[in-house]
mmCIF file of C-alpha atoms in Angstrom:
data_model
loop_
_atom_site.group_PDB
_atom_site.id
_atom_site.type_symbol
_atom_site.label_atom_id
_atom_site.label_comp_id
_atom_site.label_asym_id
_atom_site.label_seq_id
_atom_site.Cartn_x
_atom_site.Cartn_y
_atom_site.Cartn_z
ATOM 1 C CA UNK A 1 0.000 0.000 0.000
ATOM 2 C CA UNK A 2 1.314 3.374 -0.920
ATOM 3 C CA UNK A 3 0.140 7.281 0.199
ATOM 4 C CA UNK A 4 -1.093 9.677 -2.339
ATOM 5 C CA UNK A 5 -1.986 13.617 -2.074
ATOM 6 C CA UNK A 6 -4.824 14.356 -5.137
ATOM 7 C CA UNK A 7 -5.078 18.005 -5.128
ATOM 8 C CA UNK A 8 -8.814 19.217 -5.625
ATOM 9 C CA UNK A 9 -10.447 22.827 -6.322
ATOM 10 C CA UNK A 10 -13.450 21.981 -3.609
ATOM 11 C CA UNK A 11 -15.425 24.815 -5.726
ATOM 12 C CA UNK A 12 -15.135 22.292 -8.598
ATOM 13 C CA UNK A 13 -14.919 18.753 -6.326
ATOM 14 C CA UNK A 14 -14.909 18.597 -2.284
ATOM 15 C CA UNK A 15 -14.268 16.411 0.034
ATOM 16 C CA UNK A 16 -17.871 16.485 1.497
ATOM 17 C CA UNK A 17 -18.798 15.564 -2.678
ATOM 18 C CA UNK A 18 -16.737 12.839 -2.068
ATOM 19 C CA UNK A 19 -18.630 11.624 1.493
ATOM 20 C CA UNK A 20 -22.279 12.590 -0.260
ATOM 21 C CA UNK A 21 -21.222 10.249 -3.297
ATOM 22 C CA UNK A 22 -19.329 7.717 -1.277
ATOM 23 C CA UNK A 23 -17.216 6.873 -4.465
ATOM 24 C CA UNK A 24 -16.131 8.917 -7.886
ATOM 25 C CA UNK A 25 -13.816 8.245 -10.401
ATOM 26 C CA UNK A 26 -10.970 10.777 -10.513
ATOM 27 C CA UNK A 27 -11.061 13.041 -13.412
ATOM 28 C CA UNK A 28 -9.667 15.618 -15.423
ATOM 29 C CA UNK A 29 -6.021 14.797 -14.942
ATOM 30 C CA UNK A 30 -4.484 16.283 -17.938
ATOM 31 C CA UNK A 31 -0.593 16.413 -16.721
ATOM 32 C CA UNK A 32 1.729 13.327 -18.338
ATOM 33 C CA UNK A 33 3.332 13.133 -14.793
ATOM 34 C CA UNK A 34 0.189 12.819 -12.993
ATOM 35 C CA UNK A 35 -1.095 10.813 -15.326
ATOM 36 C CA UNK A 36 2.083 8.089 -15.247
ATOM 37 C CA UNK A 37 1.492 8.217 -12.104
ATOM 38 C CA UNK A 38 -2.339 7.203 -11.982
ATOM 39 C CA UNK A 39 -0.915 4.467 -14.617
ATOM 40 C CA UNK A 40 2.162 2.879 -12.815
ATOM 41 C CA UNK A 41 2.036 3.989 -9.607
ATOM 42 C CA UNK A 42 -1.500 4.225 -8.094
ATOM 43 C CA UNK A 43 -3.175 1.043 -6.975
ATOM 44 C CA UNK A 44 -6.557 -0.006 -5.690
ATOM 45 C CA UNK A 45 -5.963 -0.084 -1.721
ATOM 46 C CA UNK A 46 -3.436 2.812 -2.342
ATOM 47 C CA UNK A 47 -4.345 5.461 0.544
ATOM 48 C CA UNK A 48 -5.167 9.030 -1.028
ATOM 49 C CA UNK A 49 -5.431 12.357 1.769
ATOM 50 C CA UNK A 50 -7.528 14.660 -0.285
ATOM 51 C CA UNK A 51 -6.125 18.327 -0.498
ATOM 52 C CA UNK A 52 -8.499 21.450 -1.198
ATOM 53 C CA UNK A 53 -6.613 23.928 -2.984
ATOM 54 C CA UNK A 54 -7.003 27.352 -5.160
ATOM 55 C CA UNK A 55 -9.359 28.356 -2.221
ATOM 56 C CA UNK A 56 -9.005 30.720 0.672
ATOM 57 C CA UNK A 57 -6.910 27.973 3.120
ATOM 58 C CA UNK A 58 -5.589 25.694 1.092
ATOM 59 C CA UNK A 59 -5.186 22.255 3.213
ATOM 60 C CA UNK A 60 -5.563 18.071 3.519
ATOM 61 C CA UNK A 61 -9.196 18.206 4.033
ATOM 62 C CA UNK A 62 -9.811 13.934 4.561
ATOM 63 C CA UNK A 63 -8.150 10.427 3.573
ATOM 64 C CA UNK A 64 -10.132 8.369 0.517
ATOM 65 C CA UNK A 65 -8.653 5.030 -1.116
ATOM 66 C CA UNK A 66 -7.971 3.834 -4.381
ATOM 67 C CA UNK A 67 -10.636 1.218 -5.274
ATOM 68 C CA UNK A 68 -10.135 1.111 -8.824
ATOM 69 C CA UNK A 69 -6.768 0.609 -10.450
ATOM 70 C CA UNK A 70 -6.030 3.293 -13.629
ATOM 71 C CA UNK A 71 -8.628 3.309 -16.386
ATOM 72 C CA UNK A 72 -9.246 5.145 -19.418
ATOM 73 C CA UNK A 73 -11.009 8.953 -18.375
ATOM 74 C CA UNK A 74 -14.329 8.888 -20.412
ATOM 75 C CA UNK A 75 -14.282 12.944 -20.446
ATOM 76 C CA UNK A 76 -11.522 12.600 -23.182
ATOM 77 C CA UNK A 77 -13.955 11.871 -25.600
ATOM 78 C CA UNK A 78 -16.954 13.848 -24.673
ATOM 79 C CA UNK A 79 -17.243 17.259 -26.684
ATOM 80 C CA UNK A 80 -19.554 18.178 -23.896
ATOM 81 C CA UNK A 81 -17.241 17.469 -21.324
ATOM 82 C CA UNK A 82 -15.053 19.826 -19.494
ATOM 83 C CA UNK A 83 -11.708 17.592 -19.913
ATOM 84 C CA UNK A 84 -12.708 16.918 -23.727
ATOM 85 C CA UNK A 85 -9.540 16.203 -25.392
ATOM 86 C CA UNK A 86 -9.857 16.201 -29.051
ATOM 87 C CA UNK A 87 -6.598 14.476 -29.610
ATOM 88 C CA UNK A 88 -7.585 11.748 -27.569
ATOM 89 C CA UNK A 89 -8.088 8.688 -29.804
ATOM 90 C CA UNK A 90 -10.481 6.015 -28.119
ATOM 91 C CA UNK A 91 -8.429 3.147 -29.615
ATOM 92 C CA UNK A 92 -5.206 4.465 -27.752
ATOM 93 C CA UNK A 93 -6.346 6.763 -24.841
ATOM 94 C CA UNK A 94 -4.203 9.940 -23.663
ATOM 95 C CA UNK A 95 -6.159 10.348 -20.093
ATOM 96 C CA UNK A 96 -7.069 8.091 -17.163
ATOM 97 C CA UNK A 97 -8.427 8.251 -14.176
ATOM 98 C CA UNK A 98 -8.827 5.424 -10.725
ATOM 99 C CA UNK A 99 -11.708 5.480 -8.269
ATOM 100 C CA UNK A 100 -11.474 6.497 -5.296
ATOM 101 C CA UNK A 101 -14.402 6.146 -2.395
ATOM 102 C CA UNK A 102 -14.930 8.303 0.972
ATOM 103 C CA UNK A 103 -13.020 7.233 3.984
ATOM 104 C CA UNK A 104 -12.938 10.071 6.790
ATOM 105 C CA UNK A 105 -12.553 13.933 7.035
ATOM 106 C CA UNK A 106 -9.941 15.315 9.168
ATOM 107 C CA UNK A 107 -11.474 17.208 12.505
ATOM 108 C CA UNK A 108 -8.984 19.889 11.656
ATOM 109 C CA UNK A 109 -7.647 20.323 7.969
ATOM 110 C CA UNK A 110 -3.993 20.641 7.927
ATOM 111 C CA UNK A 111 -3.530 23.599 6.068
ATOM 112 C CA UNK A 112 -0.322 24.320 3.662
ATOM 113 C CA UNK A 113 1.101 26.806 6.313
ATOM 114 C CA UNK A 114 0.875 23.850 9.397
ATOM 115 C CA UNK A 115 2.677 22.218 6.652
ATOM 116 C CA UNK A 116 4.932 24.575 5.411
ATOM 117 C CA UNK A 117 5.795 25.323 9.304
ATOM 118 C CA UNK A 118 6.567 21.519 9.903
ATOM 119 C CA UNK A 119 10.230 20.624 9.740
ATOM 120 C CA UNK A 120 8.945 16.358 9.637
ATOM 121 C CA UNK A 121 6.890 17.687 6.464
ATOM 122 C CA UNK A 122 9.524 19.624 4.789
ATOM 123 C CA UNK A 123 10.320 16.863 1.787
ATOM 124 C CA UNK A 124 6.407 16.752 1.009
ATOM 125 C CA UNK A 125 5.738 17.334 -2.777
ATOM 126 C CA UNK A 126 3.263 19.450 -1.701
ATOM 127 C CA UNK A 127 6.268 22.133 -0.529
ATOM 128 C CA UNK A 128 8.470 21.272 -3.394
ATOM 129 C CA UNK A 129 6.559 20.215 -6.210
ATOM 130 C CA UNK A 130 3.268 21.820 -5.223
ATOM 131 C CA UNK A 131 1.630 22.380 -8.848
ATOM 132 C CA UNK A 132 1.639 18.701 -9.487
ATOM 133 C CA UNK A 133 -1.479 17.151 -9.008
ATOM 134 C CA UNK A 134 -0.820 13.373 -7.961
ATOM 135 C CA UNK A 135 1.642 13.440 -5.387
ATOM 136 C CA UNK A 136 3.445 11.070 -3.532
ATOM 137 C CA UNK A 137 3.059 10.863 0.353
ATOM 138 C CA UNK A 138 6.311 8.755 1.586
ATOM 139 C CA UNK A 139 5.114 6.501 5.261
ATOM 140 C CA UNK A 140 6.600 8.431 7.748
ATOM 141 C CA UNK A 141 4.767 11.601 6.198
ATOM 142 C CA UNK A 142 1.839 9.507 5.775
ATOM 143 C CA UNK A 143 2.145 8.410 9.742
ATOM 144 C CA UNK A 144 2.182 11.719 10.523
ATOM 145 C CA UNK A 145 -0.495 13.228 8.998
ATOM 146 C CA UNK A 146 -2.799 10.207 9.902
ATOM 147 C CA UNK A 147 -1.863 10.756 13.577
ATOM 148 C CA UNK A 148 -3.266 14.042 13.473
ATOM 149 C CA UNK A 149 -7.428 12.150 12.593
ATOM 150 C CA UNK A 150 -7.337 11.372 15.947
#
């Protein structure tokens, strides 16, 4: 089992969409990293701590899990759709996307500054890499941050 950060805009997705729907598939990645990632990387069982960001406090809002491994995103071909990719070709896919369902919130969000202020969380993607999308959460980071649900 591995940690992941998916970054969110909860005007467009939140985590309390996530808890009404219990279980979404992840869309609208349109970054090759990301994507690679969501291909090799991310596995069904993976851990994911959901991240609200491009809003006032940007922070890890609550903890899903993978539950579907990578999978072709069906937005790619939808003209109607806001991730329509016209260069997307159904018979060799550019986009995917994994499931994810609703585990918890966290009583208190830990907001980029807690993290920013954290020496343990220095090495976090999310200070280094933040733009990225899919990030990688290594175990001691992910200990931490799950010690603060309780």
């Amino acid at each position: 089992m591995a940690y992941w950060l998916f970054k969110t805009e909860p005007d467009t997705y939140s985590i309390d969409d996530l808890r009404q729907e219990q279980r979404c598939g992840w869309e609208g990645i349109r970054n090759y990293q990301a994507r690679n990632r969501l291909r090799d990387e991310v596995k069904t069982g993976d851990q994911v701590f959901i991240y609200h960001s491009s809003c006032k406090v940007p922070a890890i809002v609550g903890l899903a899990e993978v539950v579907r491994d990578a999978y072709p995103d069906p937005t790619q071909f939808d003209p109607e759709a806001p991730y329509y990719d016209p260069k997307s070709d159904p018979d060799a896919p550019r986009w995917l996307r994994v499931d994810v369902a609703y585990r918890r919130h966290f009583p208190h969000p830990v907001s980029l500054r807690d993290i920013k202020a954290d020496p343990t969380l220095a090495d976090m993607e999310l200070v280094n890499r933040s733009r990225l999308s899919i990030q990688h959460v290594d175990d001691d980071t992910a200990r931490r941050l799950l010690s603060r649900l309780d």
